């Protein structure tokens, strides 16, 4: 008789033979423990969630949607079934630390801020070649047509110490216009555009998908990626403790994301369908938006770009987020760099 059949027999024995009650109860307890152990062994791995800042909003997060849709996490034996979306900054850090899986993609300033607060974060991937299709726009017919035209004008960014503030101030500094242009925190991309429409500022930030869908209503003053071609702003991070205890698991996550990046470049039509589905866009809008990201080779497998890090650090100093001379190498962990450079 199997162990489980023996358990069924024992249930009846408890009623029929009181003289052997203690012995039977002991054996029943052993059987119960065996059943519980079998149930635990048969149970699937608990579903986990990965934290990704601006997931489903910004195009740079597309590899995670592809990895989920194509099953690349499952191929690696991972139980990642969904994404914890955040709007960036400290929220991304808090979400990562509160998650059962403390691994995340977030903006570099958020990772550095966490490190400065005593959280032992480690950067294990540099996830984008450029800032993407972030632009500053002016009203149609405005005299503000180039960066030089911002002299004596007002330019909006999203929020204090954000990536958009870092970019606008770095661009203005390099053009010698930082002291001659007023920069204003609008509170968000939508709020910046409202301020522009109402005449409160002369230029404001705009990104896809709104840029492609409504960009014709404005004139582009400058593309951030053209002014700052090397900008490492989106990084893949975890904690030193989690990495030391779960190196193989983190390696699998990095590999799954790298597979997704390769898929994006090799399968444009299917990638567009995934983009449309997750971003809730029409197929036509997806097909119109993505080509420019392919042209700029936006997504990357995770290779560190030290020049790109230096540009971000320069901007962080400008906005008062970082002291001069901060050593980014204190956060970098290169154990997966050989993996992401493989093809």
Coordinates of C-alpha atoms in Angstrom, one line a residue:
X1 CA 0.0 0.0 0.0
X2 CA 1.3 3.5 -0.8
X3 CA 2.0 6.0 1.9
X4 CA -1.1 8.0 0.9
X5 CA -3.3 4.8 0.8
X6 CA -2.0 3.9 4.2
X7 CA -3.2 7.3 5.4
X8 CA -6.8 6.5 4.3
X9 CA -6.6 3.1 6.0
X10 CA -5.5 4.8 9.2
X11 CA -8.4 7.2 9.2
X12 CA -10.8 4.2 9.6
X13 CA -8.5 2.5 12.2
X14 CA -8.8 5.5 14.5
X15 CA -12.6 4.8 14.9
X16 CA -12.4 0.9 15.1
X17 CA -9.5 0.2 17.4
X18 CA -9.5 2.3 20.5
X19 CA -6.8 0.1 22.2
X20 CA -4.3 1.2 19.5
X21 CA -5.4 4.8 19.5
X22 CA -2.0 6.4 20.5
X23 CA 0.0 4.3 18.0
X24 CA -2.5 5.1 15.3
X25 CA -2.6 8.8 16.0
X26 CA 1.2 8.9 15.8
X27 CA 1.2 7.1 12.5
X28 CA -1.5 9.5 11.3
X29 CA 0.5 12.5 12.2
X30 CA 3.5 11.1 10.2
X31 CA 1.2 10.6 7.2
X32 CA -0.2 14.1 7.5
X33 CA 3.3 15.5 7.5
X34 CA 4.1 13.4 4.4
X35 CA 0.9 14.7 2.6
X36 CA 1.8 18.3 3.5
X37 CA 5.3 17.8 2.2
X38 CA 4.1 16.3 -1.0
X39 CA 1.7 19.2 -1.5
X40 CA 4.4 21.8 -1.0
X41 CA 6.7 19.9 -3.4
X42 CA 4.0 19.8 -6.1
X43 CA 3.0 23.5 -5.7
X44 CA 4.3 25.8 -8.4
X45 CA 6.8 28.5 -7.6
X46 CA 5.2 31.6 -6.1
X47 CA 4.7 34.3 -8.8
X48 CA 7.0 37.2 -8.5
X49 CA 7.0 40.8 -9.8
X50 CA 9.8 42.9 -11.2
X51 CA 9.9 46.7 -10.4
X52 CA 10.2 48.9 -13.5
X53 CA 10.0 52.6 -13.4
X54 CA 7.6 54.2 -16.0
X55 CA 6.6 50.7 -17.3
X56 CA 4.0 50.9 -20.0
X57 CA 4.6 54.7 -20.2
X58 CA 8.1 55.2 -21.6
X59 CA 9.3 53.2 -24.6
X60 CA 12.6 52.3 -23.0
X61 CA 10.7 49.8 -20.8
X62 CA 9.5 47.8 -23.8
X63 CA 12.0 44.9 -23.2
X64 CA 10.1 43.9 -20.1
X65 CA 6.8 43.7 -21.9
X66 CA 8.5 41.6 -24.6
X67 CA 10.1 39.3 -22.0
X68 CA 6.7 38.7 -20.4
X69 CA 4.8 38.2 -23.6
X70 CA 7.4 35.9 -25.2
X71 CA 8.0 33.9 -22.1
X72 CA 11.7 34.7 -21.7
X73 CA 11.5 34.8 -17.9
X74 CA 9.8 31.3 -17.9
X75 CA 12.5 30.0 -20.3
X76 CA 15.0 30.9 -17.6
X77 CA 13.0 29.1 -14.9
X78 CA 11.8 32.3 -13.3
X79 CA 8.3 32.9 -11.8
X80 CA 8.2 36.6 -12.9
X81 CA 4.6 37.1 -14.2
X82 CA 4.0 40.8 -13.9
X83 CA 5.6 44.2 -13.4
X84 CA 5.3 46.7 -10.5
X85 CA 5.0 50.0 -12.3
X86 CA 6.1 53.2 -10.6
X87 CA 6.4 56.9 -11.6
X88 CA 10.1 57.0 -10.7
X89 CA 12.3 58.5 -8.0
X90 CA 12.0 57.3 -4.5
X91 CA 8.8 55.3 -5.4
X92 CA 10.9 53.0 -7.5
X93 CA 13.3 52.3 -4.7
X94 CA 10.6 51.8 -2.1
X95 CA 8.7 49.4 -4.5
X96 CA 11.9 47.4 -5.1
X97 CA 12.8 47.1 -1.4
X98 CA 9.2 46.1 -0.5
X99 CA 9.0 43.5 -3.3
X100 CA 9.7 39.8 -2.9
X101 CA 12.1 40.3 -5.8
X102 CA 14.4 43.3 -5.0
X103 CA 15.6 43.8 -8.6
X104 CA 14.5 46.9 -10.6
X105 CA 15.0 49.2 -13.5
X106 CA 15.0 52.8 -12.4
X107 CA 16.6 56.2 -13.3
X108 CA 20.2 56.6 -12.3
X109 CA 19.5 59.5 -10.0
X110 CA 17.1 57.4 -8.0
X111 CA 19.7 54.6 -7.6
X112 CA 22.4 57.1 -6.5
X113 CA 20.0 58.8 -4.1
X114 CA 19.2 55.4 -2.5
X115 CA 23.0 54.7 -2.2
X116 CA 23.6 58.0 -0.5
X117 CA 20.8 57.2 2.0
X118 CA 22.6 54.1 3.1
X119 CA 20.9 51.5 0.9
X120 CA 23.6 49.3 -0.6
X121 CA 22.4 49.2 -4.2
X122 CA 24.4 47.8 -7.0
X123 CA 24.0 48.8 -10.7
X124 CA 24.2 45.6 -12.8
X125 CA 23.1 47.0 -16.2
X126 CA 23.0 50.2 -18.2
X127 CA 19.8 49.8 -20.2
X128 CA 19.5 52.6 -22.8
X129 CA 21.8 54.1 -25.3
X130 CA 20.0 57.5 -25.3
X131 CA 17.2 59.3 -23.5
X132 CA 14.9 58.4 -26.4
X133 CA 12.5 60.7 -28.1
X134 CA 12.4 63.4 -25.4
X135 CA 12.1 66.9 -26.9
X136 CA 11.5 70.4 -25.8
X137 CA 8.8 72.1 -27.9
X138 CA 7.4 75.6 -28.4
X139 CA 4.1 76.8 -29.8
X140 CA 3.7 76.8 -33.6
X141 CA 5.0 80.2 -34.8
X142 CA 6.9 80.9 -31.7
X143 CA 10.2 82.8 -32.1
X144 CA 11.8 80.0 -30.0
X145 CA 13.0 77.6 -32.6
X146 CA 16.5 76.5 -31.3
X147 CA 18.3 76.1 -28.1
X148 CA 19.9 79.5 -28.7
X149 CA 16.4 81.1 -28.8
X150 CA 15.8 80.1 -25.1
X151 CA 18.0 83.0 -24.0
X152 CA 15.8 85.3 -21.9
X153 CA 12.9 82.8 -22.0
X154 CA 11.3 80.3 -19.7
X155 CA 11.7 76.5 -20.2
X156 CA 9.6 73.9 -18.3
X157 CA 10.8 70.6 -17.0
X158 CA 8.8 68.0 -15.0
X159 CA 9.9 68.1 -11.4
X160 CA 12.8 69.2 -9.2
X161 CA 15.9 67.0 -9.6
X162 CA 14.2 64.9 -12.2
X163 CA 15.9 63.6 -15.4
X164 CA 14.2 66.4 -17.3
X165 CA 15.7 69.0 -15.1
X166 CA 19.1 67.4 -15.4
X167 CA 18.9 67.4 -19.2
X168 CA 17.6 70.9 -19.7
X169 CA 20.2 72.4 -17.3
X170 CA 23.1 70.3 -18.8
X171 CA 22.1 71.4 -22.3
X172 CA 21.8 75.1 -21.3
X173 CA 25.2 75.0 -19.5
X174 CA 27.0 73.4 -22.4
X175 CA 25.5 76.1 -24.7
X176 CA 26.4 78.9 -22.2
X177 CA 22.8 79.8 -21.6
X178 CA 22.2 78.5 -18.0
X179 CA 22.3 81.9 -16.4
X180 CA 20.2 83.5 -19.1
X181 CA 17.3 81.0 -19.2
X182 CA 14.7 80.6 -16.5
X183 CA 13.9 76.9 -15.9
X184 CA 10.6 76.0 -14.2
X185 CA 9.3 72.8 -12.5
X186 CA 5.8 72.3 -14.0
X187 CA 4.9 69.1 -12.0
X188 CA 4.8 66.7 -14.9
X189 CA 4.9 66.4 -18.7
X190 CA 1.2 67.0 -19.0
X191 CA 1.4 70.0 -16.7
X192 CA 4.4 71.4 -18.6
X193 CA 2.5 71.2 -21.9
X194 CA -0.5 72.9 -20.2
X195 CA 1.8 75.7 -19.0
X196 CA 3.1 76.1 -22.6
X197 CA -0.4 76.2 -24.1
X198 CA -1.4 78.9 -21.5
X199 CA 1.7 81.0 -22.2
X200 CA 3.3 80.5 -18.8
X201 CA 6.5 79.1 -20.4
X202 CA 8.1 79.4 -23.8
X203 CA 9.2 75.7 -24.1
X204 CA 8.1 72.5 -22.5
X205 CA 9.0 68.7 -22.5
X206 CA 7.2 66.2 -24.7
X207 CA 7.7 62.5 -25.2
X208 CA 6.1 59.6 -27.2
X209 CA 3.5 58.5 -27.7
X210 CA 2.1 62.1 -27.4
X211 CA 4.9 63.5 -29.5
X212 CA 4.0 61.3 -32.5
X213 CA 0.3 61.7 -32.1
X214 CA 0.2 65.4 -31.4
X215 CA 3.7 66.7 -32.2
X216 CA 2.3 68.5 -35.3
X217 CA 0.7 71.0 -33.0
X218 CA 4.1 72.3 -31.8
X219 CA 7.5 73.0 -33.2
X220 CA 10.5 71.2 -31.8
X221 CA 13.2 73.3 -30.2
X222 CA 15.7 70.5 -29.6
X223 CA 16.0 66.8 -29.3
X224 CA 17.6 65.8 -26.0
X225 CA 19.4 62.8 -27.7
X226 CA 21.0 65.1 -30.2
X227 CA 22.3 67.5 -27.6
X228 CA 23.4 64.7 -25.2
X229 CA 24.1 61.7 -27.4
X230 CA 25.7 59.8 -24.5
X231 CA 23.3 59.6 -21.5
X232 CA 23.1 56.6 -19.3
X233 CA 20.0 57.3 -17.4
X234 CA 18.1 54.0 -17.0
X235 CA 19.9 51.4 -15.0
X236 CA 19.1 47.9 -13.7
X237 CA 19.8 47.5 -10.0
X238 CA 19.5 45.2 -7.0
X239 CA 21.0 45.2 -3.5
X240 CA 24.4 43.9 -2.7
X241 CA 22.9 41.5 -0.2
X242 CA 20.4 40.0 -2.6
X243 CA 23.0 39.8 -5.3
X244 CA 25.4 37.9 -3.1
X245 CA 22.7 35.4 -2.1
X246 CA 20.9 35.1 -5.4
X247 CA 23.6 35.6 -8.1
X248 CA 22.3 32.8 -10.4
X249 CA 18.7 34.1 -10.2
X250 CA 19.8 37.7 -11.0
X251 CA 21.9 36.4 -13.9
X252 CA 18.8 34.7 -15.3
X253 CA 16.8 37.9 -15.1
X254 CA 19.6 39.8 -16.9
X255 CA 19.7 37.1 -19.6
X256 CA 15.9 37.1 -20.1
X257 CA 16.0 40.9 -20.6
X258 CA 18.9 40.6 -23.1
X259 CA 16.9 38.0 -25.0
X260 CA 14.0 40.5 -25.2
X261 CA 16.3 43.3 -26.5
X262 CA 17.6 40.9 -29.2
X263 CA 14.0 40.0 -30.1
X264 CA 13.0 43.6 -30.4
X265 CA 15.6 44.3 -33.1
X266 CA 15.0 41.0 -35.0
X267 CA 11.2 41.0 -34.9
X268 CA 9.9 44.5 -35.5
X269 CA 6.3 43.6 -36.5
X270 CA 5.6 41.4 -33.5
X271 CA 7.3 43.9 -31.2
X272 CA 5.0 46.6 -32.5
X273 CA 2.0 44.4 -31.7
X274 CA 3.3 43.8 -28.1
X275 CA 3.9 47.6 -27.8
X276 CA 0.4 48.4 -28.9
X277 CA -1.1 45.9 -26.6
X278 CA 0.8 46.9 -23.4
X279 CA 0.7 50.6 -24.1
X280 CA -2.9 50.5 -25.2
X281 CA -2.2 52.0 -28.6
X282 CA -3.5 51.4 -32.0
X283 CA -1.3 49.3 -34.3
X284 CA -0.9 52.3 -36.6
X285 CA 0.4 54.4 -33.7
X286 CA 2.8 51.7 -32.6
X287 CA 4.1 51.4 -36.2
X288 CA 4.6 55.1 -36.4
X289 CA 6.4 55.5 -33.0
X290 CA 8.9 52.7 -32.9
X291 CA 11.0 53.3 -36.1
X292 CA 12.7 56.3 -34.6
X293 CA 13.8 54.2 -31.6
X294 CA 15.3 51.6 -34.0
X295 CA 17.1 54.3 -35.9
X296 CA 18.8 55.6 -32.7
X297 CA 19.5 52.0 -31.5
X298 CA 17.8 53.0 -28.3
X299 CA 17.6 49.7 -26.4
X300 CA 20.7 48.0 -25.2
X301 CA 21.5 44.7 -23.5
X302 CA 23.1 46.3 -20.4
X303 CA 26.6 47.3 -21.3
X304 CA 28.1 50.0 -19.1
X305 CA 28.8 53.4 -20.9
X306 CA 31.1 55.4 -18.6
X307 CA 30.8 58.5 -20.8
X308 CA 27.0 58.3 -20.4
X309 CA 27.3 58.0 -16.7
X310 CA 29.6 61.0 -16.6
X311 CA 27.0 63.1 -18.4
X312 CA 24.4 62.2 -15.9
X313 CA 26.7 63.0 -13.0
X314 CA 27.4 66.4 -14.5
X315 CA 23.7 67.1 -14.6
X316 CA 23.1 65.9 -11.1
X317 CA 25.7 68.3 -9.8
X318 CA 24.0 71.1 -11.6
X319 CA 20.6 70.5 -10.0
X320 CA 22.2 70.1 -6.5
X321 CA 21.6 66.3 -6.3
X322 CA 25.2 65.3 -6.1
X323 CA 28.5 66.6 -4.8
X324 CA 31.3 67.1 -7.2
X325 CA 33.6 64.1 -7.6
X326 CA 31.1 61.4 -6.8
X327 CA 32.6 58.0 -7.9
X328 CA 30.0 56.0 -9.8
X329 CA 32.2 52.9 -9.7
X330 CA 31.2 52.5 -6.1
X331 CA 27.8 51.3 -7.3
X332 CA 28.8 49.3 -10.4
X333 CA 29.0 45.5 -10.3
X334 CA 30.3 44.2 -13.6
X335 CA 29.8 40.4 -13.1
X336 CA 27.2 40.2 -15.8
X337 CA 28.9 42.5 -18.4
X338 CA 30.4 39.5 -20.3
X339 CA 26.9 38.0 -20.5
X340 CA 25.3 41.1 -21.9
X341 CA 28.1 41.6 -24.4
X342 CA 27.6 38.1 -25.9
X343 CA 25.5 37.8 -29.1

